[in-house]
PDB file of C-alpha atoms in Angstrom:
ATOM      1  CA  SER A1171      -7.429  26.400  44.982  1.00 34.00           C
ATOM      2  CA  GLN A1172      -6.996  22.785  44.467  1.00 39.00           C
ATOM      3  CA  GLN A1173      -9.497  20.743  43.017  1.00 51.00           C
ATOM      4  CA  GLY A1174      -7.799  17.722  42.234  1.00 65.00           C
ATOM      5  CA  GLU A1175      -6.563  14.857  44.266  1.00 77.00           C
ATOM      6  CA  GLU A1176      -3.505  12.656  42.257  1.00 83.00           C
ATOM      7  CA  ASP A1177      -2.173   9.357  42.886  1.00 85.00           C
ATOM      8  CA  PRO A1178       0.231   7.993  44.011  1.00 91.00           C
ATOM      9  CA  GLN A1179       2.279  10.698  44.886  1.00 90.00           C
ATOM     10  CA  ALA A1180       5.035   9.341  43.333  1.00 94.00           C
ATOM     11  CA  LEU A1181       5.712   6.173  41.026  1.00 95.00           C
ATOM     12  CA  SER A1182       8.905   4.262  40.472  1.00 96.00           C
ATOM     13  CA  ILE A1183       8.595   1.368  37.598  1.00 97.00           C
ATOM     14  CA  GLN A1184      11.413  -0.325  35.254  1.00 97.00           C
ATOM     15  CA  GLU A1185      11.335   0.891  31.217  1.00 97.00           C
ATOM     16  CA  GLY A1186       9.310  -1.254  29.415  1.00 97.00           C
ATOM     17  CA  GLU A1187       6.604  -1.353  32.195  1.00 97.00           C
ATOM     18  CA  ASN A1188       3.196   1.110  32.383  1.00 97.00           C
ATOM     19  CA  ALA A1189       2.396   3.883  34.109  1.00 97.00           C
ATOM     20  CA  THR A1190      -1.007   4.019  36.111  1.00 96.00           C
ATOM     21  CA  MET A1191      -1.929   7.826  37.389  1.00 96.00           C
ATOM     22  CA  ASN A1192      -5.409   8.651  39.067  1.00 95.00           C
ATOM     23  CA  CYS A1193      -7.026  11.933  39.471  1.00 94.00           C
ATOM     24  CA  SER A1194      -9.286  12.899  41.445  1.00 94.00           C
ATOM     25  CA  TYR A1195     -12.003  15.933  41.490  1.00 92.00           C
ATOM     26  CA  LYS A1196     -15.032  17.443  43.621  1.00 89.00           C
ATOM     27  CA  THR A1197     -17.176  19.469  40.377  1.00 87.00           C
ATOM     28  CA  SER A1198     -19.218  19.433  37.501  1.00 88.00           C
ATOM     29  CA  ILE A1199     -16.309  19.574  34.834  1.00 88.00           C
ATOM     30  CA  ASN A1200     -16.220  20.829  30.945  1.00 88.00           C
ATOM     31  CA  ASN A1201     -13.417  18.780  30.895  1.00 90.00           C
ATOM     32  CA  LEU A1202     -10.698  17.512  31.985  1.00 93.00           C
ATOM     33  CA  GLN A1203      -6.270  17.779  30.713  1.00 94.00           C
ATOM     34  CA  TRP A1204      -3.374  15.675  31.141  1.00 96.00           C
ATOM     35  CA  TYR A1205      -0.373  18.532  31.806  1.00 96.00           C
ATOM     36  CA  ARG A1206       3.678  16.846  31.964  1.00 97.00           C
ATOM     37  CA  GLN A1207       6.045  19.044  33.594  1.00 96.00           C
ATOM     38  CA  ASN A1208      10.031  18.109  33.219  1.00 95.00           C
ATOM     39  CA  SER A1209      12.000  19.541  36.617  1.00 92.00           C
ATOM     40  CA  GLY A1210      12.317  22.997  36.690  1.00 89.00           C
ATOM     41  CA  ARG A1211      10.195  23.983  33.615  1.00 92.00           C
ATOM     42  CA  GLY A1212       7.141  24.882  32.121  1.00 93.00           C
ATOM     43  CA  LEU A1213       3.759  22.359  31.344  1.00 95.00           C
ATOM     44  CA  VAL A1214       3.005  20.562  28.296  1.00 95.00           C
ATOM     45  CA  HIS A1215      -0.337  19.750  27.241  1.00 95.00           C
ATOM     46  CA  LEU A1216      -0.656  16.086  26.629  1.00 96.00           C
ATOM     47  CA  ILE A1217      -4.263  15.848  26.194  1.00 96.00           C
ATOM     48  CA  LEU A1218      -7.993  16.705  26.909  1.00 94.00           C
ATOM     49  CA  ILE A1219     -11.023  14.926  27.401  1.00 95.00           C
ATOM     50  CA  ARG A1220     -14.044  16.082  27.264  1.00 94.00           C
ATOM     51  CA  SER A1221     -17.138  15.707  29.808  1.00 93.00           C
ATOM     52  CA  ASN A1222     -19.112  13.613  27.420  1.00 95.00           C
ATOM     53  CA  GLU A1223     -16.213  11.012  26.642  1.00 97.00           C
ATOM     54  CA  ARG A1224     -14.988   8.105  28.848  1.00 97.00           C
ATOM     55  CA  GLU A1225     -12.007   7.221  26.646  1.00 98.00           C
ATOM     56  CA  LYS A1226      -9.637   9.020  24.853  1.00 97.00           C
ATOM     57  CA  HIS A1227      -5.855   7.614  23.313  1.00 97.00           C
ATOM     58  CA  SER A1228      -3.450   9.629  21.971  1.00 96.00           C
ATOM     59  CA  GLY A1229      -0.078   7.240  21.109  1.00 97.00           C
ATOM     60  CA  ARG A1230       1.336   5.923  23.748  1.00 97.00           C
ATOM     61  CA  LEU A1231      -1.543   7.450  26.290  1.00 98.00           C
ATOM     62  CA  ARG A1232      -5.030   6.849  27.095  1.00 98.00           C
ATOM     63  CA  VAL A1233      -6.857   8.467  29.396  1.00 98.00           C
ATOM     64  CA  THR A1234      -9.953   7.568  31.211  1.00 98.00           C
ATOM     65  CA  LEU A1235     -13.218   9.470  32.106  1.00 97.00           C
ATOM     66  CA  ASP A1236     -15.644   8.575  35.047  1.00 97.00           C
ATOM     67  CA  THR A1237     -17.960  11.622  35.496  1.00 95.00           C
ATOM     68  CA  SER A1238     -20.049   9.424  38.315  1.00 95.00           C
ATOM     69  CA  LYS A1239     -16.887   9.026  40.011  1.00 95.00           C
ATOM     70  CA  LYS A1240     -15.249  12.179  39.728  1.00 94.00           C
ATOM     71  CA  SER A1241     -12.295  10.450  38.476  1.00 95.00           C
ATOM     72  CA  SER A1242      -9.338  10.307  35.284  1.00 96.00           C
ATOM     73  CA  SER A1243      -6.901   7.804  34.798  1.00 97.00           C
ATOM     74  CA  LEU A1244      -3.546   8.197  32.449  1.00 97.00           C
ATOM     75  CA  LEU A1245      -1.552   5.319  31.014  1.00 98.00           C
ATOM     76  CA  ILE A1246       1.495   5.634  29.964  1.00 98.00           C
ATOM     77  CA  THR A1247       2.147   2.529  27.759  1.00 98.00           C
ATOM     78  CA  ALA A1248       5.422   1.113  27.210  1.00 98.00           C
ATOM     79  CA  SER A1249       7.192   3.408  29.742  1.00 97.00           C
ATOM     80  CA  ARG A1250      10.405   5.141  28.136  1.00 97.00           C
ATOM     81  CA  ALA A1251      13.239   6.515  30.326  1.00 97.00           C
ATOM     82  CA  ALA A1252      11.954  10.004  28.578  1.00 97.00           C
ATOM     83  CA  ASP A1253       8.927   9.695  30.136  1.00 98.00           C
ATOM     84  CA  THR A1254      10.347  10.641  33.634  1.00 98.00           C
ATOM     85  CA  ALA A1255       8.005  14.026  35.028  1.00 97.00           C
ATOM     86  CA  SER A1256       5.555  15.124  36.592  1.00 96.00           C
ATOM     87  CA  TYR A1257       2.266  14.664  35.569  1.00 97.00           C
ATOM     88  CA  PHE A1258      -0.583  16.443  36.173  1.00 95.00           C
ATOM     89  CA  CYS A1259      -4.550  16.185  35.951  1.00 95.00           C
ATOM     90  CA  ALA A1260      -6.668  19.633  35.382  1.00 94.00           C
ATOM     91  CA  THR A1261     -10.266  20.515  34.836  1.00 90.00           C
ATOM     92  CA  VAL A1262     -12.041  23.135  33.625  1.00 80.00           C
ATOM     93  CA  ARG A1263     -14.955  22.947  35.821  1.00 71.00           C
ATOM     94  CA  ASN A1264     -18.034  24.550  34.713  1.00 65.00           C
ATOM     95  CA  ASN A1265     -19.463  28.196  35.221  1.00 63.00           C
ATOM     96  CA  ALA A1266     -15.695  29.391  36.445  1.00 60.00           C
ATOM     97  CA  GLY A1267     -14.945  30.586  32.865  1.00 64.00           C
ATOM     98  CA  ASN A1268     -11.458  29.339  31.792  1.00 69.00           C
ATOM     99  CA  MET A1269      -9.704  28.569  34.693  1.00 81.00           C
ATOM    100  CA  LEU A1270      -7.775  25.243  34.920  1.00 87.00           C
ATOM    101  CA  THR A1271      -7.461  23.834  38.375  1.00 87.00           C
ATOM    102  CA  PHE A1272      -4.669  21.405  39.066  1.00 91.00           C
ATOM    103  CA  GLY A1273      -4.552  18.034  40.718  1.00 90.00           C
ATOM    104  CA  GLY A1274      -1.376  17.604  43.552  1.00 90.00           C
ATOM    105  CA  GLY A1275       0.631  15.999  40.383  1.00 93.00           C
ATOM    106  CA  THR A1276       2.133  12.513  40.281  1.00 95.00           C
ATOM    107  CA  ARG A1277       6.057  12.268  39.838  1.00 95.00           C
ATOM    108  CA  LEU A1278       7.157  10.019  37.852  1.00 97.00           C
ATOM    109  CA  MET A1279      10.657   7.803  37.038  1.00 97.00           C
ATOM    110  CA  VAL A1280      11.446   5.491  34.560  1.00 97.00           C
ATOM    111  CA  LYS A1281      14.485   3.616  35.223  1.00 96.00           C
ATOM    112  CA  PRO A1282      16.639   2.228  32.047  1.00 93.00           C
TER     113      PRO A1282
ATOM    114  CA  GLY B 357       1.863  24.901  17.969  1.00 69.00           C
ATOM    115  CA  ALA B 358       1.352  27.330  20.274  1.00 86.00           C
ATOM    116  CA  VAL B 359       4.964  28.730  21.753  1.00 92.00           C
ATOM    117  CA  VAL B 360       4.601  30.842  24.892  1.00 95.00           C
ATOM    118  CA  SER B 361       7.885  32.673  26.077  1.00 96.00           C
ATOM    119  CA  GLN B 362       9.072  33.357  29.731  1.00 97.00           C
ATOM    120  CA  HIS B 363      11.693  35.968  30.312  1.00 97.00           C
ATOM    121  CA  PRO B 364      14.183  35.328  32.138  1.00 97.00           C
ATOM    122  CA  SER B 365      14.644  31.976  33.187  1.00 97.00           C
ATOM    123  CA  TRP B 366      16.510  32.717  36.472  1.00 97.00           C
ATOM    124  CA  VAL B 367      17.271  35.610  38.390  1.00 97.00           C
ATOM    125  CA  ILE B 368      18.981  36.289  41.928  1.00 97.00           C
ATOM    126  CA  CYS B 369      18.108  39.914  43.529  1.00 95.00           C
ATOM    127  CA  LYS B 370      18.161  41.572  47.101  1.00 96.00           C
ATOM    128  CA  SER B 371      15.512  42.114  49.321  1.00 97.00           C
ATOM    129  CA  GLY B 372      14.005  45.040  48.478  1.00 96.00           C
ATOM    130  CA  THR B 373      14.179  45.248  44.868  1.00 97.00           C
ATOM    131  CA  SER B 374      11.704  44.673  42.207  1.00 97.00           C
ATOM    132  CA  VAL B 375      11.624  42.114  39.468  1.00 97.00           C
ATOM    133  CA  LYS B 376       9.677  41.992  36.421  1.00 97.00           C
ATOM    134  CA  ILE B 377       9.112  38.682  34.880  1.00 98.00           C
ATOM    135  CA  GLU B 378       7.965  38.768  30.733  1.00 97.00           C
ATOM    136  CA  CYS B 379       5.555  36.299  29.323  1.00 96.00           C
ATOM    137  CA  ARG B 380       5.095  36.270  25.425  1.00 95.00           C
ATOM    138  CA  SER B 381       2.750  34.247  23.185  1.00 93.00           C
ATOM    139  CA  LEU B 382       4.906  34.100  19.778  1.00 93.00           C
ATOM    140  CA  ASP B 383       2.671  32.785  17.149  1.00 89.00           C
ATOM    141  CA  PHE B 384      -0.718  33.600  18.676  1.00 87.00           C
ATOM    142  CA  GLN B 385      -2.950  36.582  20.416  1.00 87.00           C
ATOM    143  CA  ALA B 386      -3.642  35.913  23.451  1.00 86.00           C
ATOM    144  CA  THR B 387      -6.944  37.763  24.947  1.00 83.00           C
ATOM    145  CA  THR B 388      -5.945  36.208  28.600  1.00 89.00           C
ATOM    146  CA  MET B 389      -2.694  34.588  30.104  1.00 93.00           C
ATOM    147  CA  PHE B 390      -2.496  33.525  34.089  1.00 94.00           C
ATOM    148  CA  TRP B 391       0.608  33.826  36.501  1.00 96.00           C
ATOM    149  CA  TYR B 392       1.289  30.750  38.516  1.00 96.00           C
ATOM    150  CA  ARG B 393       3.229  30.553  41.614  1.00 96.00           C
ATOM    151  CA  GLN B 394       4.946  26.793  42.465  1.00 95.00           C
ATOM    152  CA  PHE B 395       6.708  25.326  45.304  1.00 91.00           C
ATOM    153  CA  PRO B 396       8.837  22.621  45.616  1.00 88.00           C
ATOM    154  CA  LYS B 397       7.521  19.525  44.529  1.00 86.00           C
ATOM    155  CA  GLN B 398       4.024  20.765  44.474  1.00 89.00           C
ATOM    156  CA  SER B 399       1.027  21.312  41.910  1.00 90.00           C
ATOM    157  CA  LEU B 400       1.032  24.907  40.727  1.00 92.00           C
ATOM    158  CA  MET B 401      -1.249  27.523  42.476  1.00 92.00           C
ATOM    159  CA  LEU B 402      -2.889  30.164  40.467  1.00 93.00           C
ATOM    160  CA  MET B 403      -2.117  33.743  41.354  1.00 95.00           C
ATOM    161  CA  ALA B 404      -3.729  36.242  38.976  1.00 94.00           C
ATOM    162  CA  THR B 405      -5.915  35.916  35.581  1.00 92.00           C
ATOM    163  CA  SER B 406      -4.292  38.546  33.480  1.00 90.00           C
ATOM    164  CA  ASN B 407      -6.806  39.947  30.991  1.00 86.00           C
ATOM    165  CA  GLU B 408      -5.284  42.401  28.155  1.00 84.00           C
ATOM    166  CA  GLY B 409      -6.555  46.119  28.484  1.00 83.00           C
ATOM    167  CA  SER B 410      -8.622  45.954  31.863  1.00 85.00           C
ATOM    168  CA  LYS B 411      -6.929  44.969  35.490  1.00 88.00           C
ATOM    169  CA  ALA B 412      -5.637  41.343  36.135  1.00 92.00           C
ATOM    170  CA  THR B 413      -8.205  39.358  38.242  1.00 92.00           C
ATOM    171  CA  TYR B 414      -6.411  38.129  41.935  1.00 94.00           C
ATOM    172  CA  GLU B 415      -6.959  35.169  43.664  1.00 93.00           C
ATOM    173  CA  GLN B 416      -7.905  35.534  47.219  1.00 93.00           C
ATOM    174  CA  GLY B 417      -4.765  35.848  49.628  1.00 94.00           C
ATOM    175  CA  VAL B 418      -2.323  37.101  46.398  1.00 95.00           C
ATOM    176  CA  GLU B 419      -1.508  40.954  46.964  1.00 94.00           C
ATOM    177  CA  LYS B 420      -1.728  42.847  44.084  1.00 93.00           C
ATOM    178  CA  ASP B 421      -0.041  45.363  45.181  1.00 94.00           C
ATOM    179  CA  LYS B 422       2.896  42.934  45.746  1.00 96.00           C
ATOM    180  CA  PHE B 423       2.759  41.641  42.365  1.00 97.00           C
ATOM    181  CA  LEU B 424       1.559  43.658  39.562  1.00 96.00           C
ATOM    182  CA  ILE B 425       0.488  42.616  36.234  1.00 95.00           C
ATOM    183  CA  ASN B 426       0.257  43.961  33.737  1.00 91.00           C
ATOM    184  CA  HIS B 427      -1.710  42.445  29.797  1.00 89.00           C
ATOM    185  CA  ALA B 428      -0.834  45.580  27.805  1.00 83.00           C
ATOM    186  CA  SER B 429      -1.406  43.680  24.902  1.00 89.00           C
ATOM    187  CA  LEU B 430      -2.481  40.783  22.765  1.00 88.00           C
ATOM    188  CA  THR B 431       1.159  39.084  23.481  1.00 91.00           C
ATOM    189  CA  LEU B 432       2.695  39.936  26.239  1.00 93.00           C
ATOM    190  CA  SER B 433       1.764  39.845  30.136  1.00 94.00           C
ATOM    191  CA  THR B 434       3.979  41.013  32.934  1.00 96.00           C
ATOM    192  CA  LEU B 435       4.561  40.244  36.368  1.00 97.00           C
ATOM    193  CA  THR B 436       6.531  42.243  38.768  1.00 97.00           C
ATOM    194  CA  VAL B 437       6.829  41.371  42.067  1.00 97.00           C
ATOM    195  CA  THR B 438       7.616  44.524  43.959  1.00 97.00           C
ATOM    196  CA  SER B 439      10.051  45.148  47.290  1.00 96.00           C
ATOM    197  CA  ALA B 440      10.476  41.158  46.892  1.00 96.00           C
ATOM    198  CA  HIS B 441      11.882  39.839  50.318  1.00 96.00           C
ATOM    199  CA  PRO B 442      12.979  36.217  50.564  1.00 96.00           C
ATOM    200  CA  GLU B 443       9.622  34.528  51.652  1.00 95.00           C
ATOM    201  CA  ASP B 444       8.719  35.555  47.811  1.00 96.00           C
ATOM    202  CA  SER B 445      11.729  32.777  46.403  1.00 96.00           C
ATOM    203  CA  SER B 446       9.625  30.642  43.928  1.00 96.00           C
ATOM    204  CA  PHE B 447       8.882  29.399  40.718  1.00 97.00           C
ATOM    205  CA  TYR B 448       6.496  31.571  38.866  1.00 98.00           C
ATOM    206  CA  ILE B 449       5.217  29.946  35.800  1.00 97.00           C
ATOM    207  CA  CYS B 450       2.790  31.898  32.774  1.00 97.00           C
ATOM    208  CA  SER B 451       0.417  30.532  30.795  1.00 95.00           C
ATOM    209  CA  ALA B 452      -1.796  32.337  27.880  1.00 93.00           C
ATOM    210  CA  ARG B 453      -4.843  30.127  26.512  1.00 86.00           C
ATOM    211  CA  ASP B 454      -4.970  30.466  22.568  1.00 75.00           C
ATOM    212  CA  TRP B 455      -8.644  31.343  21.977  1.00 70.00           C
ATOM    213  CA  GLY B 456     -11.099  28.789  20.922  1.00 69.00           C
ATOM    214  CA  THR B 457      -8.828  25.397  22.356  1.00 67.00           C
ATOM    215  CA  GLU B 458     -11.363  24.516  25.254  1.00 76.00           C
ATOM    216  CA  ASN B 459      -8.957  26.428  27.816  1.00 80.00           C
ATOM    217  CA  ILE B 460      -6.000  24.327  26.852  1.00 88.00           C
ATOM    218  CA  GLN B 461      -3.239  26.731  27.946  1.00 91.00           C
ATOM    219  CA  TYR B 462       0.295  26.942  26.766  1.00 93.00           C
ATOM    220  CA  PHE B 463       2.873  27.358  29.398  1.00 95.00           C
ATOM    221  CA  GLY B 464       6.137  29.419  29.524  1.00 97.00           C
ATOM    222  CA  ALA B 465       9.011  27.274  30.981  1.00 96.00           C
ATOM    223  CA  GLY B 466       9.060  29.468  33.853  1.00 97.00           C
ATOM    224  CA  THR B 467      11.219  31.858  36.379  1.00 97.00           C
ATOM    225  CA  ARG B 468      13.385  30.916  39.369  1.00 97.00           C
ATOM    226  CA  LEU B 469      13.852  32.991  41.277  1.00 97.00           C
ATOM    227  CA  SER B 470      15.761  33.890  44.492  1.00 97.00           C
ATOM    228  CA  VAL B 471      15.277  36.527  47.077  1.00 96.00           C
ATOM    229  CA  LEU B 472      18.673  36.675  48.671  1.00 95.00           C
TER     230      LEU B 472
END
């Protein structure tokens, strides 16, 4: 079952602009991860943030986590056309073994 | 990095036939693999968790006799869609968890199944 809700569901921006995607979840978590999926392909892991972390950076990616609000955001700075993809957050819930629970995803289109 | 190979990438079959999809971890041992189903423009729906050497754990609503999972080795899990029907047409994706990576999953490229 899907735990997370992501917004927006779709986002269209111009190359060079920043893209922000949000994810909310319902139960306590061990960590939260962001994945990217190109159309018709599998998912690729982008970044993981632990429940005791508030912010993390990786290249042009910045992830924040607010456990009090049960929400996370993914910021892609200086977007490129190649960033066009769907982005999913996924949570590892406490006491849920090694399952990932995925959000609904944000479809990002970056126009050249 | 960890690589997961999924085969075939696309299969078309007649209604009533069975289709086998393979998922291999190429450079690591995966005691646990996962099978997902994805409908167009939707998120991934976990179908089952495949554990090496034991029976798979199916999610509620997934027919175990319809979707047979075998995880006979630490690098291979298979999903067989038995007696496929048009409503089984979907995108199926496998993933594998590399032990000790905080539940990061590495995904295959997916299999698009079209049942005529």
